[in-house]
mmCIF file of C-alpha atoms in Angstrom:
data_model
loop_
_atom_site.group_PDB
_atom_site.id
_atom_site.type_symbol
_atom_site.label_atom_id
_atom_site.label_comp_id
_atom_site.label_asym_id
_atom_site.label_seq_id
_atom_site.Cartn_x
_atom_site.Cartn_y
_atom_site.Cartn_z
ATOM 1 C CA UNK A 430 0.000 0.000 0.000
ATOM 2 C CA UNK A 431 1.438 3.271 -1.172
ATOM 3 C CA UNK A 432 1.589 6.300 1.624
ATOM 4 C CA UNK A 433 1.572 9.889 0.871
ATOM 5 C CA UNK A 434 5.467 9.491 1.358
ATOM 6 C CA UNK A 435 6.254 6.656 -0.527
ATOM 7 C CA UNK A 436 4.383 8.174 -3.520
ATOM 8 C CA UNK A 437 6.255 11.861 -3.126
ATOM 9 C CA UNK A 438 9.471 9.718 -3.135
ATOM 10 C CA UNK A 439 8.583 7.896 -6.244
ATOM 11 C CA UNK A 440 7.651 11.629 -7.869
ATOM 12 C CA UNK A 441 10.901 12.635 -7.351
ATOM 13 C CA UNK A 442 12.740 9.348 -9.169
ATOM 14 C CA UNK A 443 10.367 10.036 -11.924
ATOM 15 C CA UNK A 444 11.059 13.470 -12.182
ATOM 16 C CA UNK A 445 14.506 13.354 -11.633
ATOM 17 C CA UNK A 446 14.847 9.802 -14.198
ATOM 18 C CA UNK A 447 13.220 12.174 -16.830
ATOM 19 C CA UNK A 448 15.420 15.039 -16.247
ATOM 20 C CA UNK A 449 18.425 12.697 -16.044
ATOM 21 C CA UNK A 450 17.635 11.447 -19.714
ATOM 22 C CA UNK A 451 16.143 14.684 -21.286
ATOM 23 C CA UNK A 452 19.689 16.120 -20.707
ATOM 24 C CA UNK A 453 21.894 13.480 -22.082
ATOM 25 C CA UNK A 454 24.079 15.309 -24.542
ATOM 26 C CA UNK A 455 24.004 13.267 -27.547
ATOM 27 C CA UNK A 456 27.507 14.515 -28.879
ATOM 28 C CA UNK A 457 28.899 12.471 -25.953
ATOM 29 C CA UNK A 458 26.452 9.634 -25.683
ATOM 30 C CA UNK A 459 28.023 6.381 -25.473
ATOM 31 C CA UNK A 460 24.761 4.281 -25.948
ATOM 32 C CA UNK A 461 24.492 6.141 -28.996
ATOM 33 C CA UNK A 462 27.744 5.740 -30.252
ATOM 34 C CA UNK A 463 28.159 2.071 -29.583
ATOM 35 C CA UNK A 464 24.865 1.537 -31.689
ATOM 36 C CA UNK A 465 26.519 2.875 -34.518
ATOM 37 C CA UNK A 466 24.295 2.413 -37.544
ATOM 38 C CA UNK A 467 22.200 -0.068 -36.210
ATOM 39 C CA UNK A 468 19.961 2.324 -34.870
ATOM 40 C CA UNK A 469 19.248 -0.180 -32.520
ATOM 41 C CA UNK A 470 19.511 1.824 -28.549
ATOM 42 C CA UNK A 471 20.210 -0.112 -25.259
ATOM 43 C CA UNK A 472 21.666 0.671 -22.305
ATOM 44 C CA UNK A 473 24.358 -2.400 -22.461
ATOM 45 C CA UNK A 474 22.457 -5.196 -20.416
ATOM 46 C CA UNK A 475 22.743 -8.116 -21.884
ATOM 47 C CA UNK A 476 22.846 -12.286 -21.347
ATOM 48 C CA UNK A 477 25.041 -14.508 -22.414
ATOM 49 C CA UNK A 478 28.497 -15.635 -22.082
ATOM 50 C CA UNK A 479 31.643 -12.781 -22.683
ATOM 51 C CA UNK A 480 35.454 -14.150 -22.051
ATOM 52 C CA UNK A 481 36.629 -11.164 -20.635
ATOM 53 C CA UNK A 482 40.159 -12.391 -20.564
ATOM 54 C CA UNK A 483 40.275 -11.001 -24.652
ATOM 55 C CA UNK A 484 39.363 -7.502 -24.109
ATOM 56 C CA UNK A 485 43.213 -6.359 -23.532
ATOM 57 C CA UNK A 486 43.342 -7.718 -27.299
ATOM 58 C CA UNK A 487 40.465 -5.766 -28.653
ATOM 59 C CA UNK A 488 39.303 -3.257 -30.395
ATOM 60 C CA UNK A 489 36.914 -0.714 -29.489
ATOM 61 C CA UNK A 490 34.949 -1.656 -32.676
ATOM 62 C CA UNK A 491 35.131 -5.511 -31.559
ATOM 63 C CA UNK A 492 33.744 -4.452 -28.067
ATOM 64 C CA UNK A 493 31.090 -3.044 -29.006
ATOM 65 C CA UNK A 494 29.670 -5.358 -31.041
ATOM 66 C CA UNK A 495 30.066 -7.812 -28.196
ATOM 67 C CA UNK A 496 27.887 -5.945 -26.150
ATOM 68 C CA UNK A 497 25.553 -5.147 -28.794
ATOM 69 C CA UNK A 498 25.429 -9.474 -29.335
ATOM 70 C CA UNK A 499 24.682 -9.698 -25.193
ATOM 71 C CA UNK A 500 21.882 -7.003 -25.677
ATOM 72 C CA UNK A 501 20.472 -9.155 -28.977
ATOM 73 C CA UNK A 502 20.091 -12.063 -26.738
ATOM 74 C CA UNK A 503 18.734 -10.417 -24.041
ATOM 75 C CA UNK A 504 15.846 -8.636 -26.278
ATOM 76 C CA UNK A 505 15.079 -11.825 -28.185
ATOM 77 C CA UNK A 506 15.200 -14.092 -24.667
ATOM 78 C CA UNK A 507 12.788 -11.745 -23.886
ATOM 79 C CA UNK A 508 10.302 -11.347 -26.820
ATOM 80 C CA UNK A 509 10.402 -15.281 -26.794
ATOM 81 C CA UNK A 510 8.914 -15.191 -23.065
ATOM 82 C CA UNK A 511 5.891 -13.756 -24.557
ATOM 83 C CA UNK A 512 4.634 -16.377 -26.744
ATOM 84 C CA UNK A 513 2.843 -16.840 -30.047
ATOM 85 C CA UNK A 514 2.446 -13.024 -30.846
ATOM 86 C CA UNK A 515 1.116 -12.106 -34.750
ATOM 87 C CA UNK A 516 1.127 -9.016 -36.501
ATOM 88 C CA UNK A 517 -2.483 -8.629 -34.993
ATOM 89 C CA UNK A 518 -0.872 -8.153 -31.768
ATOM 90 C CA UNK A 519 -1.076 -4.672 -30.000
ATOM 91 C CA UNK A 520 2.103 -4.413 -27.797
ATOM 92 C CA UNK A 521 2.841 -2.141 -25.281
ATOM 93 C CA UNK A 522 6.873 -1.441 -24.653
ATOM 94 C CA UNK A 523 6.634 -0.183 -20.812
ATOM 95 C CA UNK A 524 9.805 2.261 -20.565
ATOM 96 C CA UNK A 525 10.608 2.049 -24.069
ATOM 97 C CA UNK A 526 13.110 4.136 -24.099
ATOM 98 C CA UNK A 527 14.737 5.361 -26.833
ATOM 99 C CA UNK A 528 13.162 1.981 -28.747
ATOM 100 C CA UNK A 529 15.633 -0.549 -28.592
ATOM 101 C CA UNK A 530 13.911 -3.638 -28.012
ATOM 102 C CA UNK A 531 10.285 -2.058 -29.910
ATOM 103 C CA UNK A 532 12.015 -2.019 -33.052
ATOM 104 C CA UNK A 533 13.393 -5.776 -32.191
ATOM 105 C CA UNK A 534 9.891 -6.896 -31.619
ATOM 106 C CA UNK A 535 8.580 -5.094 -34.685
ATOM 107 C CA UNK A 536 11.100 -6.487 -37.274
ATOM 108 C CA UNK A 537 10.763 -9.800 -35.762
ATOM 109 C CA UNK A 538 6.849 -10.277 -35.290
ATOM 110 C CA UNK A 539 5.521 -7.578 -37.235
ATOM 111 C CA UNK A 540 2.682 -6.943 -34.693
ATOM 112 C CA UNK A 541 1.748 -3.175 -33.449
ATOM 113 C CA UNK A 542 3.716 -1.530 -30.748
ATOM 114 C CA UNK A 543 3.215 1.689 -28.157
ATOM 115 C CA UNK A 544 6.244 2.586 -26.645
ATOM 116 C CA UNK A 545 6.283 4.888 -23.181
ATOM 117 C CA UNK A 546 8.866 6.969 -21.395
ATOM 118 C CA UNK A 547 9.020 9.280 -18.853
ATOM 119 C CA UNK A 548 11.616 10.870 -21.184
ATOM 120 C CA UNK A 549 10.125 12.938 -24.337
ATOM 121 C CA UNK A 550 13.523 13.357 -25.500
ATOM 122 C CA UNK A 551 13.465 9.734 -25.608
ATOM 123 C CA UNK A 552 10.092 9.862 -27.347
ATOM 124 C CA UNK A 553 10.731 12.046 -30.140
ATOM 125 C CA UNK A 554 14.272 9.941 -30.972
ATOM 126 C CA UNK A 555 12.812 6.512 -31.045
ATOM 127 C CA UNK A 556 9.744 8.265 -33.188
ATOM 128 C CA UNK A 557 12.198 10.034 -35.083
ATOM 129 C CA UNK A 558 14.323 6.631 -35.812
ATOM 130 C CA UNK A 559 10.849 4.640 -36.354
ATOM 131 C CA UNK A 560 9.990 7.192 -39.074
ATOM 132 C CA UNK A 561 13.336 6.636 -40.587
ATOM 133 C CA UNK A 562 12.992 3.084 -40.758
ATOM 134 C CA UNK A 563 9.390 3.590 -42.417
ATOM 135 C CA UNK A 564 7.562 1.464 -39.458
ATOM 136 C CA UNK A 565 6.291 4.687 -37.927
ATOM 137 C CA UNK A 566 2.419 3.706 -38.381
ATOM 138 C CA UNK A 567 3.396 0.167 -36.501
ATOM 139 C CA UNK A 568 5.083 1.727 -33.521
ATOM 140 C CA UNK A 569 4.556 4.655 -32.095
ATOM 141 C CA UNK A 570 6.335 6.535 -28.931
ATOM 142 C CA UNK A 571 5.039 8.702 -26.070
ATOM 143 C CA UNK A 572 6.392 10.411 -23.383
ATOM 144 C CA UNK A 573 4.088 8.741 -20.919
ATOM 145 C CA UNK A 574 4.643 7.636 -16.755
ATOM 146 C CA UNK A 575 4.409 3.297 -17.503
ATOM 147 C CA UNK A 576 2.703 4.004 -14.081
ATOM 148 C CA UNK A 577 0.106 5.639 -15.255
ATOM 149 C CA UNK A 578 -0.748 4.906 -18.136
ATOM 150 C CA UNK A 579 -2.807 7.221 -20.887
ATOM 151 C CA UNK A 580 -4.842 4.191 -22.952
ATOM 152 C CA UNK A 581 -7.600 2.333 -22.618
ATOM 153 C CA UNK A 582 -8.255 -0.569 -20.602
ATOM 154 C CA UNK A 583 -7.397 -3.601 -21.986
ATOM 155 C CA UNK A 584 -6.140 -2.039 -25.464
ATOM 156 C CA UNK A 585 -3.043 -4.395 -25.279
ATOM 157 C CA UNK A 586 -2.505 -8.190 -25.869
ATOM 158 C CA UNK A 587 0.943 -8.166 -24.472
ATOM 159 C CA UNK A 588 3.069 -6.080 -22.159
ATOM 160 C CA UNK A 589 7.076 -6.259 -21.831
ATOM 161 C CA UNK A 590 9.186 -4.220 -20.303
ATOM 162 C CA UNK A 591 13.478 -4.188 -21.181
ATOM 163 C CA UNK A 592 16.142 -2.288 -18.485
ATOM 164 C CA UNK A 593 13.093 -0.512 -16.364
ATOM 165 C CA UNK A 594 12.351 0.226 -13.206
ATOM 166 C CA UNK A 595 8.653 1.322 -12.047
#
């Protein structure tokens, strides 16, 4: 049960989360550098198996697309958890981000997605990227609390959620 405290506390993580990420410069934005071209944004989570005894041997270039293989598994680990989902699917990507794991989904199942974030500079890049990619009619970002929540009641077959907390 939530408290008048508890629920001023969680104001101020939300508040300061979406300040946090409205402010990220993006000329020094290592997420968004280690994407590359992929357009493909994560925050470097990941599962899977890394021998970190090579790294001294590496290149920056080899690096990264070690942790961008880590965050592949994790994202498809995860879209497999939710079953048989079609292209008549309505998804909803709680804490989307900047779209990471949306755009995943999308290539991979084709179905409809809604991504939030507490961030709309997180919004308009992941709308920005989806309208680049020509998939912006399939998914669709808002700068939304995943808390509280701006749609319908029971407007979504399946929920996931990648690198959040509530």
């Amino acid at each position: 049960m939530y408290n008048i405290r508890s629920m001023a506390k969680q104001e101020d993580l939300r508040k300061s989360t979406s300040r946090f990420y409205n402010e990220v410069n993006i000329g020094y934005d290592r997420n968004l550098k280690l994407a590359g071209d992929s357009g493909l944004l994560d925050h470097h989570f990941g599962l899977g198996y890394f021998d970190t005894s090579k790294i001294p041997g590496m290149s920056q270039q080899e690096i990264s697309d070690a942790i961008r293989s880590l965050e592949t598994i994790q994202a498809r680990v995860l879209i497999d958890m939710m079953g048989d989902v079609t292209p008549q699917h309505q998804v909803l990507d709680a804490g989307c981000g900047r779209g990471g794991t949306a755009f995943r989904l999308h290539d991979l199942k084709h179905c409809e997605i809604d991504g939030v974030t507490i961030a709309g500079k997180q919004a308009q890049f992941a709308s920005a990227e989806a309208q680049q990619r020509g998939c912006q009619y399939g998914v669709r970002f808002w700068e939304m609390d995943m808390l509280a929540l701006g749609f319908p009641q029971s407007s979504f077959d399946r929920i996931f959620s990648n690198e959040t907390t509530p």
